[in-house]
Coordinates of C-alpha atoms and ligand atoms in Angstrom, one line a residue:
M564 CA 54.7 -36.9 -107.8
D565 CA 52.7 -39.8 -105.1
Y566 CA 50.8 -41.1 -107.3
G567 CA 48.9 -44.1 -104.4
I568 CA 50.3 -47.3 -103.7
S569 CA 52.2 -49.5 -106.6
F570 CA 50.8 -52.4 -107.9
L571 CA 51.5 -55.0 -110.5
F572 CA 50.0 -55.2 -113.7
I573 CA 50.3 -58.3 -115.1
G574 CA 49.1 -58.1 -118.9
Q575 CA 49.6 -56.0 -121.3
L576 CA 48.7 -52.4 -121.1
P577 CA 48.3 -50.3 -123.8
T578 CA 51.0 -47.5 -124.1
W579 CA 48.2 -45.1 -124.7
L580 CA 46.4 -45.5 -121.9
Q581 CA 48.0 -42.5 -119.3
G582 CA 46.3 -41.1 -117.1
I583 CA 43.4 -41.6 -114.0
L584 CA 40.2 -43.7 -113.5
L585 CA 38.3 -41.8 -110.9
R586 CA 35.3 -43.7 -109.2
N587 CA 32.6 -42.5 -106.8
G588 CA 29.8 -44.8 -104.6
P589 CA 29.8 -45.4 -100.9
G590 CA 32.0 -46.3 -98.6
M591 CA 31.2 -46.0 -94.8
H592 CA 27.7 -47.1 -93.6
T593 CA 28.2 -47.7 -90.0
I594 CA 28.9 -44.6 -87.7
G595 CA 29.7 -45.3 -84.0
D596 CA 26.9 -47.2 -83.0
T597 CA 24.8 -45.8 -85.8
K598 CA 24.0 -47.5 -88.5
Y599 CA 22.3 -45.9 -92.4
N600 CA 19.2 -48.1 -93.7
H601 CA 20.4 -48.0 -97.4
W602 CA 23.2 -48.2 -99.1
F603 CA 23.4 -44.9 -101.4
D604 CA 23.5 -43.4 -98.1
G605 CA 27.3 -44.6 -97.1
M606 CA 30.2 -41.9 -97.2
A607 CA 31.3 -40.7 -100.0
L608 CA 34.2 -43.0 -100.8
L609 CA 36.7 -42.0 -104.0
H610 CA 39.0 -44.2 -105.4
S611 CA 41.5 -43.2 -108.3
F612 CA 43.7 -46.1 -110.4
T613 CA 46.7 -43.8 -112.3
F614 CA 48.3 -45.4 -115.2
K615 CA 51.7 -44.0 -115.6
N616 CA 54.1 -45.5 -118.1
G617 CA 52.7 -48.9 -118.2
E618 CA 52.3 -49.0 -113.9
V619 CA 49.0 -49.3 -112.2
Y620 CA 48.9 -47.1 -108.7
Y621 CA 46.1 -47.3 -106.4
R622 CA 44.6 -44.9 -103.6
S623 CA 41.4 -43.9 -102.0
K624 CA 39.7 -41.5 -99.9
Y625 CA 36.4 -40.6 -98.0
L626 CA 35.3 -37.9 -98.9
R627 CA 35.8 -34.6 -96.3
S628 CA 32.1 -33.5 -96.7
D629 CA 31.0 -30.9 -94.2
T630 CA 28.7 -33.9 -93.7
Y631 CA 31.3 -36.3 -93.1
N632 CA 33.1 -34.3 -90.8
S633 CA 29.8 -32.9 -88.9
N634 CA 29.4 -37.0 -88.1
I635 CA 32.7 -38.1 -87.3
E636 CA 33.1 -35.1 -84.9
A637 CA 30.1 -36.7 -83.3
N638 CA 31.1 -39.7 -83.9
R639 CA 27.3 -40.7 -85.4
I640 CA 25.2 -40.2 -87.9
V641 CA 23.8 -36.1 -87.4
V642 CA 23.1 -35.5 -91.2
S643 CA 19.8 -36.8 -92.9
E644 CA 20.4 -38.7 -96.2
F645 CA 18.0 -39.9 -98.5
G646 CA 17.2 -43.1 -96.7
T647 CA 18.2 -42.4 -93.0
M648 CA 16.5 -39.5 -91.1
A649 CA 18.9 -38.5 -88.7
Y650 CA 17.6 -36.4 -85.3
P651 CA 19.2 -34.0 -82.9
D652 CA 20.7 -34.9 -79.9
P653 CA 18.6 -36.8 -77.9
C654 CA 20.1 -34.9 -75.1
K655 CA 19.2 -31.5 -76.2
N656 CA 16.4 -29.4 -75.0
I657 CA 12.6 -28.7 -75.9
F658 CA 13.4 -25.7 -78.0
A659 CA 16.6 -26.6 -79.8
K660 CA 14.4 -29.6 -80.6
A661 CA 11.6 -27.6 -81.3
F662 CA 13.9 -25.5 -84.1
S663 CA 15.7 -28.3 -85.4
Y664 CA 11.5 -30.1 -86.6
L665 CA 11.0 -26.8 -88.4
S666 CA 14.4 -26.4 -89.6
H667 CA 13.6 -29.7 -91.3
T668 CA 10.5 -29.0 -93.9
I669 CA 12.9 -27.2 -96.4
P670 CA 15.9 -28.4 -95.0
E671 CA 19.7 -28.1 -95.5
F672 CA 20.4 -31.1 -97.5
T673 CA 23.3 -33.4 -97.3
D674 CA 26.9 -32.6 -99.3
N675 CA 28.0 -36.4 -99.3
C676 CA 28.5 -36.8 -103.0
L677 CA 28.7 -40.4 -103.4
I678 CA 27.5 -40.7 -106.8
N679 CA 29.8 -39.9 -109.7
I680 CA 32.3 -37.3 -110.8
M681 CA 31.6 -34.5 -113.0
K682 CA 34.5 -31.8 -115.0
T683 CA 33.8 -28.5 -115.6
G684 CA 36.8 -27.1 -117.6
D685 CA 40.1 -27.9 -115.4
D686 CA 37.9 -29.1 -112.4
F687 CA 36.7 -31.9 -110.8
Y688 CA 34.0 -32.4 -108.3
A689 CA 32.1 -35.4 -106.4
T690 CA 28.8 -35.0 -107.0
G691 CA 25.1 -36.8 -105.6
E692 CA 21.5 -35.6 -105.9
T693 CA 21.4 -32.9 -104.1
N694 CA 22.4 -29.0 -104.3
F695 CA 25.6 -29.1 -103.6
I696 CA 28.8 -30.6 -105.2
R697 CA 31.9 -31.1 -103.9
K698 CA 35.3 -30.1 -105.9
I699 CA 38.2 -32.1 -105.4
N700 CA 41.6 -32.6 -106.4
P701 CA 41.9 -36.1 -108.8
Q702 CA 45.1 -36.5 -108.0
T703 CA 45.0 -36.6 -104.3
L704 CA 41.4 -37.1 -103.6
E705 CA 41.5 -33.7 -101.3
T706 CA 38.2 -32.5 -100.8
L707 CA 38.3 -28.9 -101.7
E708 CA 35.1 -25.8 -102.1
K709 CA 31.6 -27.0 -101.6
V710 CA 29.6 -25.7 -104.2
D711 CA 25.5 -24.8 -103.8
Y712 CA 23.6 -24.7 -106.7
T713 CA 20.7 -22.8 -105.0
K714 CA 23.6 -19.6 -104.8
Y715 CA 23.3 -20.0 -109.0
T716 CA 19.7 -20.9 -109.9
A717 CA 16.8 -22.5 -108.3
V718 CA 17.6 -26.2 -107.9
N719 CA 17.6 -28.1 -105.2
L720 CA 18.2 -31.4 -106.9
A721 CA 19.6 -31.8 -109.4
T722 CA 21.1 -35.4 -111.5
S723 CA 24.5 -36.9 -111.2
H724 CA 24.8 -37.5 -114.8
P725 CA 24.9 -34.4 -116.4
H726 CA 26.1 -34.6 -120.4
Y727 CA 29.1 -32.3 -121.9
D728 CA 28.7 -30.7 -125.7
S729 CA 31.8 -31.4 -128.1
A730 CA 33.2 -28.0 -126.5
G731 CA 32.9 -29.6 -123.3
N732 CA 29.9 -27.2 -121.3
I733 CA 27.9 -29.4 -119.1
L734 CA 24.2 -29.8 -120.1
N735 CA 22.3 -30.6 -116.6
M736 CA 18.6 -30.6 -115.4
G737 CA 17.8 -30.4 -111.1
T738 CA 14.2 -30.1 -109.6
S739 CA 13.1 -26.8 -108.2
I740 CA 10.9 -28.2 -105.5
V741 CA 10.4 -24.2 -103.7
D742 CA 10.8 -21.7 -106.3
K743 CA 6.8 -20.6 -105.1
G744 CA 4.7 -22.9 -105.4
K745 CA 6.5 -23.7 -109.2
T746 CA 7.9 -27.4 -109.2
K747 CA 9.3 -27.5 -112.5
Y748 CA 12.3 -29.8 -113.8
M749 CA 15.1 -26.9 -115.0
I750 CA 18.0 -27.7 -117.9
F751 CA 20.9 -25.7 -117.6
K752 CA 24.1 -24.8 -118.6
I753 CA 28.0 -24.7 -116.6
P754 CA 30.4 -23.1 -119.6
S755 CA 33.4 -25.0 -119.6
S756 CA 35.6 -21.5 -119.7
V757 CA 35.5 -18.0 -118.3
P758 CA 36.3 -15.1 -119.8
E759 CA 40.1 -14.4 -118.7
R760 CA 38.9 -11.4 -116.3
E761 CA 36.2 -13.6 -114.6
K762 CA 38.9 -16.2 -114.0
K763 CA 38.7 -15.4 -109.7
K764 CA 35.5 -15.9 -109.8
S765 CA 33.2 -18.5 -109.8
R766 CA 31.9 -20.3 -113.1
F767 CA 28.6 -20.9 -111.7
K768 CA 27.9 -17.3 -112.1
H769 CA 28.0 -18.0 -115.7
L770 CA 25.4 -21.1 -114.9
E771 CA 22.2 -20.4 -117.6
V772 CA 19.3 -22.4 -117.1
L773 CA 18.0 -22.8 -120.8
Y774 CA 14.2 -24.3 -120.4
S775 CA 11.7 -25.0 -117.6
I776 CA 9.8 -27.9 -118.2
H777 CA 6.6 -27.4 -115.7
S778 CA 6.1 -30.8 -113.3
R779 CA 2.4 -32.6 -114.2
S780 CA 2.0 -32.2 -110.4
L781 CA 3.0 -29.1 -108.4
L782 CA 2.9 -31.0 -105.1
H783 CA 4.1 -34.7 -107.4
P784 CA 7.5 -34.2 -109.1
S785 CA 8.6 -37.3 -110.8
Y786 CA 12.2 -38.5 -109.6
Y787 CA 14.7 -38.8 -112.5
H788 CA 18.4 -39.5 -112.4
S789 CA 19.3 -39.3 -115.5
F790 CA 18.4 -37.9 -118.6
G791 CA 19.2 -37.6 -122.8
I792 CA 20.4 -35.6 -125.7
T793 CA 20.4 -35.8 -129.1
E794 CA 21.8 -33.2 -131.6
N795 CA 19.1 -31.0 -131.2
Y796 CA 16.8 -32.1 -128.4
V797 CA 16.8 -32.8 -124.4
V798 CA 15.1 -36.0 -123.7
F799 CA 13.4 -36.0 -120.3
V800 CA 10.9 -39.0 -118.8
E801 CA 8.9 -37.6 -116.5
Q802 CA 8.3 -41.2 -115.0
P803 CA 4.9 -42.2 -112.1
F804 CA 8.3 -42.4 -109.7
K805 CA 7.5 -39.5 -107.5
L806 CA 8.5 -37.6 -105.1
D807 CA 5.5 -36.8 -102.4
M808 CA 5.7 -33.3 -101.3
V809 CA 3.5 -33.0 -98.7
K810 CA 5.0 -36.4 -97.1
L811 CA 8.8 -34.9 -97.9
A812 CA 7.2 -32.4 -95.3
T813 CA 6.4 -34.1 -92.6
A814 CA 8.9 -36.8 -93.0
Y815 CA 11.3 -35.8 -90.3
M816 CA 8.4 -35.0 -87.7
R817 CA 6.6 -38.4 -88.5
G818 CA 10.3 -40.3 -88.0
V819 CA 10.9 -41.6 -91.8
S820 CA 13.2 -41.2 -94.2
W821 CA 12.5 -39.2 -96.9
A822 CA 13.3 -42.2 -99.3
S823 CA 9.5 -43.7 -98.0
C824 CA 8.5 -40.6 -99.2
L825 CA 9.2 -41.9 -102.6
V826 CA 5.9 -43.0 -104.4
F827 CA 5.6 -45.7 -107.8
N828 CA 2.1 -45.4 -109.1
K829 CA 1.4 -48.2 -111.7
E830 CA -1.7 -46.8 -113.2
E831 CA -0.4 -43.9 -114.2
K832 CA 1.2 -42.8 -117.5
T833 CA 5.3 -42.2 -118.4
W834 CA 5.4 -38.8 -120.1
F835 CA 8.1 -38.0 -122.6
H836 CA 9.5 -34.3 -122.9
F837 CA 11.6 -33.1 -125.9
V838 CA 13.1 -29.8 -126.2
D839 CA 14.9 -28.0 -128.8
R840 CA 18.2 -27.4 -128.0
R841 CA 18.8 -24.2 -130.0
T842 CA 15.0 -22.7 -130.0
K843 CA 14.5 -23.6 -126.5
K844 CA 11.0 -24.6 -126.8
E845 CA 9.2 -28.4 -126.4
V846 CA 7.7 -30.0 -128.7
S847 CA 4.2 -29.5 -128.2
T848 CA 3.0 -33.2 -129.3
K849 CA 2.0 -34.9 -125.9
F850 CA 4.2 -38.3 -126.7
Y851 CA 3.8 -41.1 -123.3
T852 CA 4.2 -44.9 -122.3
D853 CA 2.8 -46.9 -119.8
A854 CA 4.2 -47.1 -116.1
L855 CA 8.0 -47.6 -115.5
V856 CA 10.6 -46.7 -113.3
L857 CA 14.1 -46.1 -114.7
F858 CA 17.5 -45.0 -113.7
H859 CA 19.6 -45.1 -116.3
H860 CA 19.7 -43.5 -120.3
V861 CA 22.0 -45.3 -122.9
N862 CA 22.0 -43.0 -125.4
A863 CA 19.7 -41.2 -128.0
Y864 CA 19.8 -40.0 -131.4
E865 CA 17.7 -38.7 -133.8
E866 CA 17.2 -40.7 -137.6
D867 CA 14.8 -39.6 -140.5
G868 CA 12.1 -37.5 -138.5
H869 CA 12.5 -39.7 -135.2
I870 CA 14.1 -39.8 -132.1
V871 CA 15.2 -42.9 -130.8
F872 CA 16.5 -43.3 -127.3
D873 CA 17.6 -46.4 -125.1
V874 CA 17.2 -46.4 -121.5
I875 CA 17.3 -49.1 -118.6
A876 CA 14.4 -49.9 -117.3
Y877 CA 11.8 -51.3 -114.9
T878 CA 8.0 -52.3 -114.2
D879 CA 8.1 -51.0 -110.3
N880 CA 10.8 -49.6 -107.9
S881 CA 11.8 -53.1 -106.7
L882 CA 15.8 -51.9 -107.0
Y883 CA 15.9 -48.8 -104.8
D884 CA 13.8 -51.1 -102.1
M885 CA 17.0 -53.8 -102.6
F886 CA 19.8 -51.6 -101.2
Y887 CA 18.3 -51.7 -97.9
L888 CA 21.5 -52.8 -95.8
K889 CA 18.7 -55.1 -94.4
N890 CA 18.0 -56.7 -97.0
L891 CA 21.6 -57.4 -98.2
T892 CA 23.2 -59.5 -95.8
T893 CA 25.0 -62.6 -96.0
D894 CA 23.6 -65.0 -97.9
F895 CA 21.3 -62.0 -100.3
E896 CA 23.2 -63.3 -103.1
E897 CA 20.9 -66.5 -102.7
N898 CA 18.0 -64.6 -101.1
T899 CA 17.1 -61.5 -102.5
K900 CA 15.4 -61.4 -106.1
L901 CA 14.3 -58.6 -107.9
T902 CA 10.6 -58.9 -108.5
S903 CA 11.9 -57.0 -112.1
M904 CA 14.2 -56.9 -114.3
P905 CA 16.0 -54.7 -115.8
S906 CA 15.7 -54.1 -119.3
C907 CA 17.0 -51.9 -122.2
K908 CA 14.0 -50.6 -124.1
R909 CA 14.4 -48.8 -127.1
F910 CA 12.0 -46.1 -127.3
V911 CA 11.2 -44.1 -131.6
V912 CA 9.4 -41.2 -131.3
P913 CA 8.2 -39.7 -134.8
L914 CA 8.8 -36.1 -134.0
Q915 CA 7.6 -35.3 -137.8
Y916 CA 5.0 -37.8 -138.8
D917 CA 1.5 -37.5 -141.4
K918 CA -0.7 -35.3 -139.6
D919 CA -3.8 -36.7 -141.4
A920 CA -2.5 -40.1 -140.4
A921 CA -5.6 -42.2 -138.7
V922 CA -6.1 -42.3 -135.2
G923 CA -4.8 -45.8 -134.7
S924 CA -1.8 -45.8 -136.6
N925 CA 1.7 -46.6 -136.1
L926 CA 3.7 -43.6 -136.5
V927 CA 6.9 -45.2 -136.5
K928 CA 8.8 -45.7 -139.6
L929 CA 12.0 -46.9 -139.2
P930 CA 13.0 -51.0 -138.9
S931 CA 12.1 -51.5 -135.5
T932 CA 9.4 -53.3 -133.5
A933 CA 8.9 -49.9 -131.0
T934 CA 5.3 -48.1 -132.0
A935 CA 3.9 -44.8 -131.7
V936 CA 0.4 -45.7 -131.9
K937 CA -1.7 -41.8 -132.4
Q938 CA -4.9 -42.0 -130.1
K939 CA -8.1 -40.0 -130.9
D940 CA -7.1 -36.7 -128.5
G941 CA -3.9 -36.3 -130.8
S942 CA -1.6 -37.5 -128.2
I943 CA 0.6 -40.6 -129.6
Y944 CA 1.3 -43.7 -127.3
C945 CA 4.6 -45.3 -127.0
Q946 CA 5.6 -48.9 -126.7
P947 CA 9.2 -49.7 -126.6
E948 CA 11.1 -52.6 -128.5
T949 CA 13.3 -54.4 -126.0
L950 CA 16.8 -54.7 -126.7
C951 CA 18.0 -57.1 -123.9
E952 CA 17.2 -58.3 -120.5
G953 CA 19.2 -57.6 -117.2
I954 CA 22.1 -55.3 -117.9
E955 CA 22.6 -52.2 -115.7
L956 CA 25.3 -49.3 -115.2
P957 CA 25.7 -48.3 -118.8
R958 CA 28.4 -47.0 -120.5
I959 CA 28.7 -45.8 -124.6
N960 CA 32.0 -44.1 -126.2
Y961 CA 31.1 -40.9 -125.2
D962 CA 32.0 -39.5 -128.6
Y963 CA 28.7 -41.0 -130.3
N964 CA 26.8 -39.9 -127.6
G965 CA 23.8 -38.0 -129.5
K966 CA 24.5 -40.1 -132.0
K967 CA 23.6 -43.2 -133.7
Y968 CA 25.7 -46.2 -132.1
K969 CA 26.4 -49.6 -131.9
Y970 CA 28.2 -50.4 -128.3
V971 CA 26.8 -50.3 -125.2
Y972 CA 29.2 -51.9 -122.0
A973 CA 27.3 -52.6 -118.7
T974 CA 27.1 -55.1 -115.9
E975 CA 24.7 -58.1 -116.4
V976 CA 22.3 -58.6 -113.7
K977 CA 20.1 -61.7 -113.6
W978 CA 17.2 -61.9 -111.4
S979 CA 19.9 -61.4 -108.0
P980 CA 20.9 -58.1 -107.6
V981 CA 24.5 -59.2 -107.5
P982 CA 26.5 -58.3 -110.9
T983 CA 28.2 -61.2 -112.3
K984 CA 29.5 -60.6 -116.0
I985 CA 30.3 -57.3 -117.7
A986 CA 29.1 -57.0 -121.4
K987 CA 29.8 -55.7 -124.3
F988 CA 25.9 -55.3 -126.4
N989 CA 25.5 -54.5 -130.2
V990 CA 22.5 -52.6 -130.1
Q991 CA 22.3 -52.9 -133.7
T992 CA 22.6 -56.5 -134.3
K993 CA 21.8 -58.0 -130.0
E994 CA 24.5 -59.8 -130.3
M995 CA 25.9 -59.6 -127.2
L996 CA 30.1 -60.7 -125.6
H997 CA 30.5 -61.2 -121.9
W998 CA 34.0 -61.3 -119.6
E999 CA 33.1 -63.4 -116.2
E1000 CA 34.7 -65.2 -113.8
D1001 CA 33.7 -67.3 -110.3
H1002 CA 33.2 -65.2 -107.4
C1003 CA 33.8 -62.1 -109.7
W1004 CA 31.4 -58.6 -108.8
P1005 CA 32.4 -56.4 -111.9
S1006 CA 31.2 -52.7 -111.2
E1007 CA 30.2 -50.4 -113.7
P1008 CA 32.3 -50.6 -116.8
V1009 CA 33.9 -47.3 -118.3
F1010 CA 34.9 -47.4 -121.7
V1011 CA 37.9 -45.5 -123.0
P1012 CA 38.9 -44.7 -126.3
N1013 CA 41.7 -45.1 -128.2
P1014 CA 43.3 -41.8 -129.0
D1015 CA 44.3 -42.9 -132.7
A1016 CA 40.9 -44.3 -132.7
K1017 CA 39.0 -45.5 -135.9
E1018 CA 35.9 -47.5 -134.8
E1019 CA 33.7 -47.3 -132.0
D1020 CA 34.6 -50.4 -130.4
D1021 CA 38.4 -48.5 -130.9
G1022 CA 39.7 -48.4 -127.1
I1023 CA 39.7 -50.5 -123.9
V1024 CA 36.8 -51.3 -121.1
L1025 CA 38.3 -51.1 -117.4
T1026 CA 35.9 -52.3 -114.4
C1027 CA 37.0 -52.6 -110.9
I1028 CA 36.2 -56.6 -109.8
V1029 CA 35.2 -56.9 -106.4
V1030 CA 35.9 -60.6 -105.0
S1031 CA 33.0 -62.7 -102.6
D1032 CA 35.7 -64.7 -102.3
P1033 CA 38.0 -64.0 -99.2
K1034 CA 40.3 -65.9 -100.0
K1035 CA 41.5 -64.0 -103.3
A1036 CA 41.8 -60.0 -103.5
P1037 CA 40.3 -57.7 -105.4
F1038 CA 41.3 -56.1 -109.3
L1039 CA 41.1 -53.7 -111.8
L1040 CA 40.0 -55.6 -114.9
V1041 CA 41.3 -53.9 -118.6
L1042 CA 39.4 -55.9 -121.1
D1043 CA 40.0 -54.9 -124.8
A1044 CA 36.9 -53.1 -126.0
K1045 CA 36.7 -55.3 -129.6
T1046 CA 37.6 -58.4 -128.4
F1047 CA 36.4 -58.0 -125.0
K1048 CA 39.1 -60.5 -123.9
E1049 CA 41.2 -59.5 -120.9
L1050 CA 44.4 -57.2 -121.8
G1051 CA 45.3 -58.1 -118.0
R1052 CA 44.6 -57.2 -114.8
A1053 CA 46.0 -55.0 -111.8
I1054 CA 45.8 -57.1 -108.2
I1055 CA 44.8 -54.7 -105.3
D1056 CA 46.1 -55.9 -102.4
V1057 CA 43.4 -54.1 -100.2
E1058 CA 39.9 -53.9 -99.3
L1059 CA 38.3 -52.3 -102.3
H1060 CA 34.0 -51.3 -102.2
L1061 CA 31.5 -51.9 -104.7
D1062 CA 31.1 -48.7 -106.0
L1063 CA 28.8 -46.7 -108.3
H1064 CA 30.4 -44.5 -111.3
G1065 CA 33.3 -42.9 -112.1
M1066 CA 35.3 -41.6 -115.4
F1067 CA 38.6 -42.0 -117.1
I1068 CA 41.0 -38.6 -117.4
P1069 CA 43.4 -38.8 -120.1
E1070 CA 46.5 -37.8 -118.5
E1071 CA 46.4 -34.5 -120.4
D1072 CA 43.0 -33.0 -118.7
S1073 CA 44.4 -33.8 -115.3
K1074 CA 46.6 -31.6 -114.7
T1075 CA 45.7 -29.4 -111.5
E1076 CA 46.8 -25.9 -111.2
T1077 CA 49.7 -26.0 -108.5
Q1078 CA 51.7 -28.5 -111.6
Ligands
LIG318 C1 25.9 -50.7 -108.2 C2 25.3 -51.8 -108.8 C3 23.7 -52.1 -109.4 C4 23.2 -51.1 -109.5 C5 22.9 -49.6 -109.1 C6 21.7 -49.1 -109.5 C7 20.8 -49.1 -110.9 C8 22.4 -48.0 -109.1 C9 21.3 -46.4 -109.3 C10 21.4 -46.0 -108.3 C11 21.1 -44.5 -107.9 C12 19.7 -44.1 -108.4 C13 21.3 -43.8 -107.0 C14 20.4 -42.6 -106.2 C15 21.4 -42.0 -105.3 C16 20.1 -40.7 -104.8 C17 20.6 -40.4 -103.7 C18 21.6 -40.1 -102.9 C19 20.0 -39.1 -103.0 C20 19.9 -38.2 -102.6 C21 19.1 -37.2 -101.8 C22 18.8 -36.3 -101.1 C23 20.0 -37.1 -99.7 C24 18.1 -35.2 -100.4 C25 16.5 -35.9 -100.4 C26 15.9 -34.4 -100.2 C27 14.4 -34.6 -100.9 C28 13.9 -35.7 -101.8 C29 13.8 -33.0 -100.3 O1 12.7 -33.2 -101.3 C30 23.9 -53.2 -110.0 C31 22.2 -53.6 -109.6 C32 23.7 -53.5 -111.2 C33 24.2 -54.5 -109.3 C34 25.3 -54.1 -108.3 C35 25.5 -53.2 -108.2
FE2_319 FE1 23.4 -43.6 -112.1

């Protein structure tokens, strides 16, 4: 079996660490003479680190999406991405151009799935945020079938951060923007297994919409990149960082990107929605907070009649703007400054509270500085506790997802967009451990539990390190999750790109049908 190029591991790998770390992110930003505008537009590049009997093997491959193939064939960008609008061949006649303008009002979206990896049953998919996902072979990184969510339900956009229940079923959220003007957020389930007689059919035929939340504004649905789940609830934050549908529909004609139609209204409120997973009913009390921008939920859980949920929040949308390639020049480490720092915030929302409580009283009964204050109209205004500042790309031990937990693993950033450290943060004691080294830019840290784990942090943390010093090679770093001390590194003597997200696939889960 070919696992990729073998690299020397310096240090000691735990013997139980057998499997594949699969990662995804943007890799190619120039095609022929054309260039994308935004870092999140780049052609998806898949990476794998295979751990086999104490050795580490590496391979990378561009996702052969239809978008990738069309671009390469034309030797220029011909498919629009979120931050870059592509136009037909300038040599096309006027009728071809007019048809193209009309078809872009509700366009065929890209299948350049560059954000994350999703597991369903024994299958793995590269995911983005459109209605398309691409099946991949986790061992060879070959690109397989394209799945179109719209064939199974009316979602046009879906998150790249699905959740998994204990049976491996996927719970995800998507937005329906073209269903007869009824803009809504949909929570849907993809089963991990299908009946034997149906195995030949697509498992997506069994996709089930569990609940729909109507958008507060039909023409301005919120953008969201992730959501939370607890044992009994789905947690959805409807932030005033919104897609302007009228602007989106006319973006192509106006010669602007879809990203320019994403607007942050700092005067508006952020609304919380909690959907009961068993009754499929939404909690009727209106909970809200001040305007914020969030991409990543960290975790959520229930405690004594409250929902506690932790997110990485911003006071504006400067993070998205910072990733425009015109801002990522060689000196951006010094010159590009975030105007809003990623901040780990905890909201504590009382679901069961004294209905006769006085207006103005704080209904939070847990030990936290987060508040939830009853308003005259019966709604509840929540203000968060700041757990810590300057962490992004959070990961947890997923066995603790939806449960009271202690540890977040994340990259650390200050006012500059460059990740300089990896952090382990204890949300209960607020203690923080770090790993850092000169010129090292770590990617999102992935926690892998020890199969015999007794405690939440029994395991290791894997992160890819891009090195800004051209004389040094990038490497895969392995940390002991408990002590945050280095167990070792595999120096990868090839170009390694900064990526977005990934997952570890234990050896027993990574067998393909052909094996
Ligand atoms: C990576 C580093 C960092 C932080 C990264 C963060 C916070 C990344 C967040 C990534 C997100 C939000 C990615 C979203 C991508 C969305 C895409 C590609 C959407 C595509 C949608 C399309 C094409 C279609 C749209 C159509 C519409 C809207 C029509 O209606 C730091 C800051 C931690 C450190 C450096 C590294
Ligand atoms: Fe993300």
